[in-house]
Amino acid sequence: MRTAPTILHLDMDAFFASAEQASKPSLRGKAVVVGGLGPRGVVATASYEARVFGVHSAMPMAQARRLAPNAAYLVPRFGIYREISEQVMRLLGALSPLVEPLSLDEAFVDLEAGGAAWDEVSARLAGAKLRADIRAVTGLTGSVGLAASKMLAKIASEQAKPDGLVVIEPGTERALLGPMSVRTLPGVGPATGDHLRRAGITTVEEIAEAGEDELVRLLGKAHGHALYAMALAHDERPVVAERETKSVSVEDTYDVDIHDRVRVGLEVQRLADRCVQRLRGAGLSGRTIVLKVRRYDFSTLTRSETLRGPTDDPTVVREAAARLLEAVDTTGGVRLLGVGVSGLADYTQEDLFAQARAQAAAEEPETAQEHPDEEMGVESAGEPVPPAERRWPAGHDVRHAEYGHGWVQGSGLGRVTVRFETPYSEPGRVRTFRTDDSALELADPLPLVAAVCDSRGG
């Protein structure tokens, strides 16, 4: 362990939702929820105003709507999130050559390796300057934690939220960690937390008091050793630059075992959609689909299927996960489900989209045979096929020939409602158009900071 708090952890505050609020003046200070808006959609990020109502990440969108019916519900705009992330990562790279991104909005930085800090005072100054630079460049806020290890720096940034900075001084770690919940430690999820609780262990100090042998007995050798070391504030993991992502996955542990096969199938489909959201958010695709099932007796099964090439198509991932589930016996009950994608690449094999369409067609062979021309999207019997109705995702940018830049508030029944405003304007007016209005078109997002827009000639 270091003798100075020179490992920094940055976590942008409610990143997706904050970007939407900065982009849309009418939503500032209001509840905003970003995620999939379909029947099986889940929350990607909720603004702090929405969290007051109990909305949080990974919650089913239907439940979020019940808790906060008056919130703004928006479809993610991953393009602008990636652009902002790149701006932030460049600021981190200016501090040190050792930057370890964990996601679009989160990273570790070794300040000592870059000469940006060598003691508590210099580390605090570096953290404060970073937060100011992020606000100036992106218009958003981030929380910073500083400590002598990665684990403690992450705990510090969580304490700093929102829009703060916390330093954990070396030598104070045990006293700080002691009264905290066991769930504070990395790798302690709901299932492990519940297992420890049944053994009478609910705080980090109680983990330390239980001793290493008892933890190994409860959790197994690898997990028990690691958890005991963390409870003693021991974490020697280095900050690793250009950390390679080997897989993208999501999983849920259920308080009550799921026995209904239909419900299990729906959960797998929902997890597949969440996995694809993360995959696309990282700008990746993958060719191996992995299903993880932990049964009622804690036995864990994994099944995988490798496709012809990498994909980020939700239909392909859902269908592969469903096929894998067919080979798993879930009659005794399921306590955990997970869907992952490995064999990652930064491109997509286009013919997999054709594969998905072919699989869909195979499920309804008679319909495809009766209307082959409709399947191909060409004229049939001399009648032109009407063009598909344009999609107007809620929250996405548009431009109108007369009214200028705006964003979609909602659409349906052949109408689309648009609020015309920019990141640098006052809250704008709302107008409604036909979905086929030729004067309205989808547009690229505007930078959140006017100076950036000016420098581009916008």
Coordinates of C-alpha atoms in Angstrom, one line a residue:
M1 CA 0.0 0.0 0.0
R2 CA 1.1 3.5 -0.7
T3 CA 1.9 6.1 1.9
A4 CA 0.1 8.9 0.0
P5 CA -3.5 9.1 -1.5
T6 CA -2.3 9.2 -5.1
I7 CA -4.7 6.8 -6.7
L8 CA -7.7 8.7 -8.1
H9 CA -11.1 7.3 -9.0
L10 CA -13.5 9.5 -11.1
D11 CA -17.2 8.7 -11.4
M12 CA -19.3 11.1 -13.5
D13 CA -22.6 12.0 -11.7
A14 CA -25.7 10.2 -13.1
F15 CA -23.9 10.4 -16.4
F16 CA -26.5 9.7 -19.1
A17 CA -29.2 11.6 -17.3
S18 CA -26.9 14.5 -16.5
A19 CA -25.9 14.8 -20.2
E20 CA -29.6 14.9 -21.1
Q21 CA -30.3 17.6 -18.6
A22 CA -27.4 19.7 -19.8
S23 CA -28.6 19.2 -23.4
K24 CA -32.2 20.1 -22.7
P25 CA -32.8 23.3 -20.6
S26 CA -36.4 22.3 -19.9
L27 CA -35.3 19.2 -18.0
R28 CA -32.8 20.8 -15.7
G29 CA -33.7 20.2 -12.1
K30 CA -36.4 17.7 -13.0
A31 CA -36.6 13.9 -12.8
V32 CA -35.1 12.2 -15.9
V33 CA -34.8 8.5 -16.6
V34 CA -32.8 7.1 -19.5
G35 CA -33.1 3.6 -20.7
G36 CA -35.1 1.2 -22.9
L37 CA -38.7 2.3 -23.2
G38 CA -40.1 -1.0 -24.5
P39 CA -42.2 -3.5 -22.5
R40 CA -39.0 -5.2 -21.2
G41 CA -36.9 -2.0 -21.0
V42 CA -34.7 -1.3 -18.0
V43 CA -33.3 1.9 -16.5
A44 CA -29.8 2.8 -17.6
T45 CA -29.4 5.9 -15.5
A46 CA -31.7 8.0 -13.3
S47 CA -31.1 11.6 -12.4
Y48 CA -30.8 12.5 -8.7
E49 CA -34.2 14.1 -8.9
A50 CA -35.6 10.7 -10.1
R51 CA -33.7 8.8 -7.4
V52 CA -35.7 10.6 -4.7
F53 CA -38.7 8.5 -5.9
G54 CA -36.7 5.3 -5.6
V55 CA -35.8 4.9 -9.3
H56 CA -32.4 3.4 -9.8
S57 CA -30.2 1.7 -12.5
A58 CA -31.2 -1.8 -13.7
M59 CA -34.8 -1.3 -12.5
P60 CA -37.5 -2.5 -14.9
M61 CA -38.8 0.6 -16.7
A62 CA -42.4 -0.3 -15.9
Q63 CA -41.6 -0.1 -12.2
A64 CA -39.8 3.2 -12.7
R65 CA -42.9 4.6 -14.4
R66 CA -45.0 3.6 -11.5
L67 CA -42.7 5.2 -9.0
A68 CA -42.1 8.4 -11.0
P69 CA -45.0 8.8 -13.5
N70 CA -44.1 12.5 -14.2
A71 CA -40.5 12.0 -15.0
A72 CA -39.1 12.5 -18.5
Y73 CA -38.3 9.1 -20.1
L74 CA -35.7 9.1 -22.8
V75 CA -34.0 6.7 -25.1
P76 CA -30.1 6.7 -24.7
R77 CA -28.0 8.7 -27.2
F78 CA -24.8 6.7 -27.0
G79 CA -23.1 8.8 -29.6
I80 CA -23.0 11.9 -27.5
Y81 CA -22.2 9.9 -24.3
R82 CA -19.1 8.4 -26.1
E83 CA -18.1 11.9 -27.3
I84 CA -18.2 13.3 -23.7
S85 CA -16.4 10.2 -22.4
E86 CA -13.6 10.8 -24.8
Q87 CA -13.3 14.4 -23.7
V88 CA -13.1 13.3 -20.1
M89 CA -10.6 10.5 -20.8
R90 CA -8.3 13.0 -22.6
L91 CA -8.3 15.1 -19.4
L92 CA -7.4 12.0 -17.4
G93 CA -4.6 11.2 -19.8
A94 CA -3.1 14.6 -19.3
L95 CA -2.7 13.7 -15.6
S96 CA -1.0 10.3 -16.0
P97 CA 0.0 7.7 -18.5
L98 CA -1.7 5.1 -16.2
V99 CA -5.5 5.5 -16.8
E100 CA -7.7 2.5 -16.3
P101 CA -11.2 3.1 -17.8
L102 CA -13.9 1.0 -16.2
S103 CA -16.8 2.3 -18.4
L104 CA -17.8 5.4 -20.3
D105 CA -18.1 7.4 -17.1
E106 CA -15.7 5.9 -14.6
A107 CA -11.9 5.4 -14.4
F108 CA -8.9 5.0 -12.1
V109 CA -5.8 7.2 -12.5
D110 CA -2.3 6.7 -11.0
L111 CA -1.4 10.4 -10.2
E112 CA 2.0 9.4 -8.9
A113 CA 3.0 7.7 -12.2
G114 CA 2.3 11.0 -14.1
G115 CA 4.0 13.2 -11.5
A116 CA 0.7 15.0 -10.9
A117 CA 0.7 14.2 -7.2
W118 CA 3.1 12.8 -4.6
D119 CA 1.4 13.6 -1.3
E120 CA -2.1 14.5 0.1
V121 CA -1.9 18.2 -0.7
S122 CA -0.8 17.8 -4.3
A123 CA -3.4 14.9 -4.8
R124 CA -6.2 17.1 -3.5
L125 CA -5.1 20.0 -5.8
A126 CA -5.0 17.6 -8.8
G127 CA -8.5 16.3 -8.0
A128 CA -10.0 19.7 -7.6
K129 CA -8.4 20.9 -10.9
L130 CA -9.7 17.8 -12.7
R131 CA -13.3 18.5 -11.5
A132 CA -13.1 22.1 -12.6
D133 CA -11.6 21.1 -16.0
I134 CA -14.4 18.5 -16.6
R135 CA -17.1 21.1 -15.9
A136 CA -15.4 23.6 -18.2
V137 CA -15.0 21.2 -21.1
T138 CA -18.2 19.1 -20.8
G139 CA -20.6 21.2 -18.7
L140 CA -21.1 18.1 -16.4
T141 CA -19.9 17.2 -12.9
G142 CA -17.9 14.3 -11.7
S143 CA -17.1 13.0 -8.2
V144 CA -13.5 12.2 -7.2
G145 CA -12.1 9.8 -4.6
L146 CA -8.4 9.8 -3.6
A147 CA -6.7 7.1 -1.6
A148 CA -3.7 4.8 -1.4
S149 CA -5.5 1.9 -3.2
K150 CA -8.1 1.4 -5.9
M151 CA -10.6 -0.1 -3.6
L152 CA -10.5 2.8 -1.2
A153 CA -10.4 5.4 -4.0
K154 CA -13.7 4.0 -5.4
I155 CA -15.3 4.0 -1.9
A156 CA -14.2 7.6 -1.5
S157 CA -15.7 8.7 -4.8
E158 CA -19.0 7.1 -3.8
Q159 CA -18.9 9.1 -0.6
A160 CA -18.2 12.2 -2.6
K161 CA -21.4 12.0 -4.7
P162 CA -22.7 14.1 -6.1
D163 CA -20.2 16.6 -7.4
G164 CA -17.7 16.3 -4.6
L165 CA -14.1 15.2 -3.6
V166 CA -13.2 12.9 -0.7
V167 CA -9.6 12.0 0.4
I168 CA -9.0 8.9 2.5
E169 CA -5.7 9.5 4.4
P170 CA -3.4 6.5 4.7
G171 CA -3.6 5.1 8.2
T172 CA -7.3 5.9 8.6
E173 CA -8.6 3.1 6.4
R174 CA -9.5 0.5 9.0
A175 CA -11.4 3.0 11.2
L176 CA -13.3 4.2 8.1
L177 CA -14.2 0.8 6.8
G178 CA -15.1 -0.8 10.1
P179 CA -18.7 0.3 10.5
M180 CA -19.5 0.1 6.8
S181 CA -21.8 -2.6 5.4
V182 CA -20.2 -5.7 3.9
R183 CA -21.8 -4.7 0.6
T184 CA -19.3 -1.8 0.5
L185 CA -16.5 -4.2 -0.5
P186 CA -16.0 -5.2 -4.1
G187 CA -17.4 -8.6 -5.0
V188 CA -20.0 -8.7 -2.2
G189 CA -23.3 -8.8 -4.0
P190 CA -26.8 -9.6 -2.7
A191 CA -26.2 -13.3 -2.5
T192 CA -22.8 -13.1 -0.7
G193 CA -24.1 -10.4 1.6
D194 CA -27.1 -12.5 2.5
H195 CA -24.8 -15.5 3.2
L196 CA -22.7 -13.4 5.5
R197 CA -25.7 -11.9 7.2
R198 CA -27.0 -15.4 8.1
A199 CA -23.6 -16.1 9.7
G200 CA -24.0 -12.9 11.8
I201 CA -21.6 -10.8 9.7
T202 CA -23.0 -7.5 8.5
T203 CA -20.1 -4.9 8.8
V204 CA -16.6 -4.8 7.5
E205 CA -15.2 -4.9 11.0
E206 CA -17.2 -8.1 11.7
I207 CA -15.5 -9.7 8.6
A208 CA -12.1 -8.8 10.1
E209 CA -13.1 -10.2 13.5
A210 CA -14.4 -13.4 12.0
G211 CA -10.9 -14.3 10.7
E212 CA -9.6 -15.7 7.5
D213 CA -10.3 -19.3 8.3
E214 CA -14.0 -18.7 9.0
L215 CA -14.4 -16.7 5.8
V216 CA -12.8 -19.5 3.8
R217 CA -15.2 -21.9 5.4
L218 CA -18.2 -19.7 4.5
L219 CA -17.2 -18.5 1.0
G220 CA -14.5 -20.8 -0.3
K221 CA -10.8 -20.4 -0.5
A222 CA -10.4 -17.7 -3.2
H223 CA -13.3 -15.5 -2.1
G224 CA -12.6 -15.9 1.6
H225 CA -8.9 -14.9 1.3
A226 CA -9.8 -11.9 -0.9
L227 CA -12.6 -10.6 1.3
Y228 CA -10.5 -10.9 4.4
A229 CA -7.7 -8.9 2.8
M230 CA -10.1 -6.2 1.7
A231 CA -11.6 -6.0 5.2
L232 CA -8.1 -5.2 6.5
A233 CA -7.9 -2.5 3.8
H234 CA -5.2 -4.4 1.9
D235 CA -5.4 -3.8 -1.9
E236 CA -2.2 -4.0 -4.0
R237 CA -3.9 -4.0 -7.4
P238 CA -2.1 -1.5 -9.8
V239 CA -3.8 0.9 -12.1
V240 CA -3.6 -0.8 -15.5
A241 CA -3.5 1.4 -18.6
E242 CA -5.5 0.3 -21.7
R243 CA -7.3 -2.3 -19.8
E244 CA -8.7 -4.8 -22.3
T245 CA -12.3 -5.8 -22.0
K246 CA -12.6 -9.5 -22.5
S247 CA -16.4 -9.7 -22.1
V248 CA -19.5 -7.7 -21.4
S249 CA -22.2 -9.2 -19.2
V250 CA -25.1 -8.5 -16.8
E251 CA -26.7 -10.7 -14.2
D252 CA -29.4 -10.5 -11.6
T253 CA -29.8 -12.3 -8.3
Y254 CA -33.4 -12.9 -7.2
D255 CA -34.6 -12.6 -3.6
V256 CA -37.0 -15.5 -4.2
D257 CA -36.2 -18.4 -6.5
I258 CA -38.0 -18.3 -9.9
H259 CA -39.8 -21.5 -10.8
D260 CA -42.0 -20.4 -13.6
R261 CA -40.3 -21.3 -16.9
V262 CA -42.0 -18.5 -18.8
R263 CA -40.7 -15.9 -16.2
V264 CA -37.2 -17.4 -16.5
G265 CA -37.4 -16.9 -20.3
L266 CA -38.6 -13.3 -19.9
E267 CA -35.8 -12.5 -17.5
V268 CA -33.2 -13.9 -19.9
Q269 CA -34.6 -11.8 -22.7
R270 CA -34.5 -8.7 -20.5
L271 CA -30.9 -9.4 -19.5
A272 CA -29.9 -9.9 -23.1
D273 CA -31.3 -6.4 -23.9
R274 CA -29.3 -4.9 -21.0
C275 CA -26.2 -6.7 -22.2
V276 CA -26.5 -5.3 -25.7
Q277 CA -27.0 -1.8 -24.2
R278 CA -23.6 -2.1 -22.4
L279 CA -22.0 -3.6 -25.5
R280 CA -23.1 -0.7 -27.7
G281 CA -22.3 1.8 -25.0
A282 CA -18.7 0.5 -25.1
G283 CA -18.7 0.6 -28.9
L284 CA -18.1 -3.2 -29.1
S285 CA -19.7 -6.3 -30.6
G286 CA -19.1 -10.0 -29.8
R287 CA -19.4 -13.4 -31.3
T288 CA -19.9 -15.7 -28.3
I289 CA -23.1 -15.5 -26.3
V290 CA -22.9 -16.9 -22.8
L291 CA -25.8 -17.8 -20.5
K292 CA -25.2 -18.2 -16.7
V293 CA -27.8 -20.0 -14.5
R294 CA -27.4 -20.5 -10.7
R295 CA -30.0 -22.9 -9.5
Y296 CA -31.8 -23.3 -6.2
D297 CA -29.0 -25.5 -4.8
F298 CA -26.3 -22.9 -5.7
S299 CA -25.0 -25.1 -8.5
T300 CA -24.0 -22.8 -11.4
L301 CA -24.2 -23.7 -15.1
T302 CA -22.8 -21.8 -18.0
R303 CA -23.7 -22.4 -21.6
S304 CA -22.3 -20.7 -24.7
E305 CA -22.9 -20.4 -28.4
T306 CA -20.4 -18.9 -30.9
L307 CA -21.9 -17.1 -33.9
R308 CA -20.3 -16.8 -37.4
G309 CA -19.1 -13.3 -36.6
P310 CA -19.4 -10.5 -34.0
T311 CA -22.8 -8.8 -33.5
D312 CA -24.4 -6.1 -31.4
D313 CA -27.9 -6.9 -32.7
P314 CA -30.3 -7.4 -29.7
T315 CA -32.5 -9.9 -31.7
V316 CA -29.5 -12.1 -32.4
V317 CA -28.3 -12.0 -28.7
R318 CA -31.9 -12.6 -27.4
E319 CA -32.4 -15.6 -29.7
A320 CA -29.1 -17.2 -28.9
A321 CA -29.7 -16.8 -25.1
A322 CA -33.1 -18.4 -25.6
R323 CA -31.6 -21.3 -27.4
L324 CA -29.1 -21.8 -24.6
L325 CA -31.8 -21.7 -22.0
E326 CA -33.6 -24.6 -23.7
A327 CA -30.8 -26.9 -22.7
V328 CA -30.9 -26.0 -19.0
D329 CA -33.2 -27.6 -16.5
T330 CA -34.7 -25.0 -14.2
T331 CA -37.5 -27.0 -12.7
G332 CA -36.0 -26.8 -9.2
G333 CA -35.9 -23.0 -9.2
V334 CA -33.4 -20.3 -10.3
R335 CA -31.7 -17.8 -8.0
L336 CA -29.4 -16.0 -10.5
L337 CA -29.4 -15.4 -14.2
G338 CA -26.8 -13.8 -16.4
V339 CA -26.2 -13.1 -20.1
G340 CA -22.8 -12.1 -21.5
V341 CA -21.0 -11.6 -24.8
S342 CA -17.3 -12.4 -25.3
G343 CA -15.1 -12.7 -28.3
L344 CA -15.3 -8.9 -28.5
A345 CA -14.5 -6.8 -31.6
D346 CA -15.0 -3.1 -32.5
Y347 CA -17.0 -4.0 -35.6
T348 CA -20.2 -5.8 -36.5
Q349 CA -20.6 -8.7 -38.9
E350 CA -23.4 -7.3 -41.1
D351 CA -24.7 -10.6 -42.3
L352 CA -25.8 -11.5 -38.8
F353 CA -28.6 -9.0 -39.2
A354 CA -29.7 -11.1 -42.2
Q355 CA -29.3 -14.1 -40.0
A356 CA -31.7 -12.6 -37.5
R357 CA -34.2 -11.8 -40.2
A358 CA -33.9 -15.3 -41.7
Q359 CA -34.5 -16.9 -38.3
A360 CA -37.6 -14.7 -37.8
A361 CA -38.8 -15.7 -41.3
A362 CA -38.2 -19.4 -40.5
E363 CA -40.6 -19.1 -37.6
E364 CA -43.4 -18.1 -40.0
P365 CA -42.6 -19.9 -43.2
E366 CA -46.1 -19.8 -44.6
T367 CA -46.4 -16.1 -44.3
A368 CA -43.0 -15.6 -46.0
Q369 CA -44.0 -17.9 -48.9
E370 CA -47.3 -16.3 -49.4
H371 CA -45.8 -12.7 -49.6
P372 CA -42.3 -13.1 -50.9
D373 CA -42.2 -9.6 -52.5
E374 CA -43.2 -8.0 -49.2
E375 CA -40.3 -9.7 -47.5
M376 CA -38.0 -8.2 -50.1
G377 CA -39.5 -4.7 -49.8
V378 CA -40.4 -4.4 -53.5
E379 CA -43.6 -3.8 -55.4
S380 CA -46.2 -6.6 -55.4
A381 CA -48.9 -7.0 -58.0
G382 CA -48.2 -3.5 -59.3
E383 CA -49.0 -1.9 -55.9
P384 CA -46.2 0.1 -54.3
V385 CA -45.2 -0.9 -50.8
P386 CA -45.7 2.1 -48.5
P387 CA -42.4 3.2 -46.8
A388 CA -42.0 2.3 -43.2
E389 CA -43.0 5.0 -40.8
R390 CA -40.0 7.0 -39.6
R391 CA -39.0 6.4 -36.0
W392 CA -38.7 9.3 -33.6
P393 CA -37.0 8.0 -30.4
A394 CA -37.9 10.1 -27.3
G395 CA -35.0 12.4 -26.4
H396 CA -33.2 12.3 -29.7
D397 CA -32.2 15.3 -31.7
V398 CA -34.2 16.7 -34.6
R399 CA -34.0 19.8 -36.9
H400 CA -37.0 21.5 -38.5
A401 CA -36.6 23.7 -41.6
E402 CA -38.4 26.6 -39.9
Y403 CA -38.0 26.1 -36.1
G404 CA -34.4 24.9 -36.0
H405 CA -32.9 22.4 -33.5
G406 CA -35.0 20.5 -30.9
W407 CA -35.6 17.1 -29.4
V408 CA -38.4 14.5 -29.5
Q409 CA -40.7 14.6 -26.4
G410 CA -42.8 11.7 -27.7
S411 CA -44.5 10.2 -30.7
G412 CA -47.4 8.0 -31.7
L413 CA -50.6 7.8 -33.7
G414 CA -48.8 9.4 -36.6
R415 CA -47.7 12.5 -34.6
V416 CA -44.4 13.5 -33.1
T417 CA -44.0 16.2 -30.4
V418 CA -40.9 18.3 -30.4
R419 CA -39.5 20.8 -28.0
F420 CA -37.3 23.4 -29.7
E421 CA -34.3 24.3 -27.6
T422 CA -30.5 23.9 -27.4
P423 CA -28.0 23.5 -24.6
Y424 CA -27.4 27.2 -24.7
S425 CA -31.0 28.5 -24.9
E426 CA -33.8 29.1 -22.6
P427 CA -36.5 26.3 -22.2
G428 CA -38.1 26.2 -25.6
R429 CA -41.6 25.9 -27.0
V430 CA -43.4 22.6 -27.9
R431 CA -44.9 21.9 -31.3
T432 CA -46.5 18.8 -32.8
F433 CA -46.0 17.5 -36.4
R434 CA -47.0 14.6 -38.6
T435 CA -44.4 11.9 -38.4
D436 CA -43.9 12.1 -42.2
D437 CA -43.4 15.9 -42.2
S438 CA -40.7 16.5 -44.8
A439 CA -39.5 19.6 -42.9
L440 CA -38.5 17.6 -39.9
E441 CA -35.5 15.3 -39.8
L442 CA -33.2 13.6 -37.2
A443 CA -30.1 15.6 -36.4
D444 CA -26.7 15.2 -34.7
P445 CA -26.5 16.3 -31.0
L446 CA -25.1 19.7 -30.2
P447 CA -22.0 20.0 -27.9
L448 CA -23.0 20.8 -24.3
V449 CA -20.6 23.7 -24.0
A450 CA -21.1 26.6 -26.4
A451 CA -17.4 27.2 -26.8
V452 CA -16.9 23.8 -28.2
C453 CA -19.6 24.4 -30.7
D454 CA -18.1 27.7 -31.7
S455 CA -14.7 26.2 -32.2
R456 CA -16.2 23.8 -34.7
G457 CA -17.8 26.6 -36.6
G458 CA -21.3 25.6 -35.4

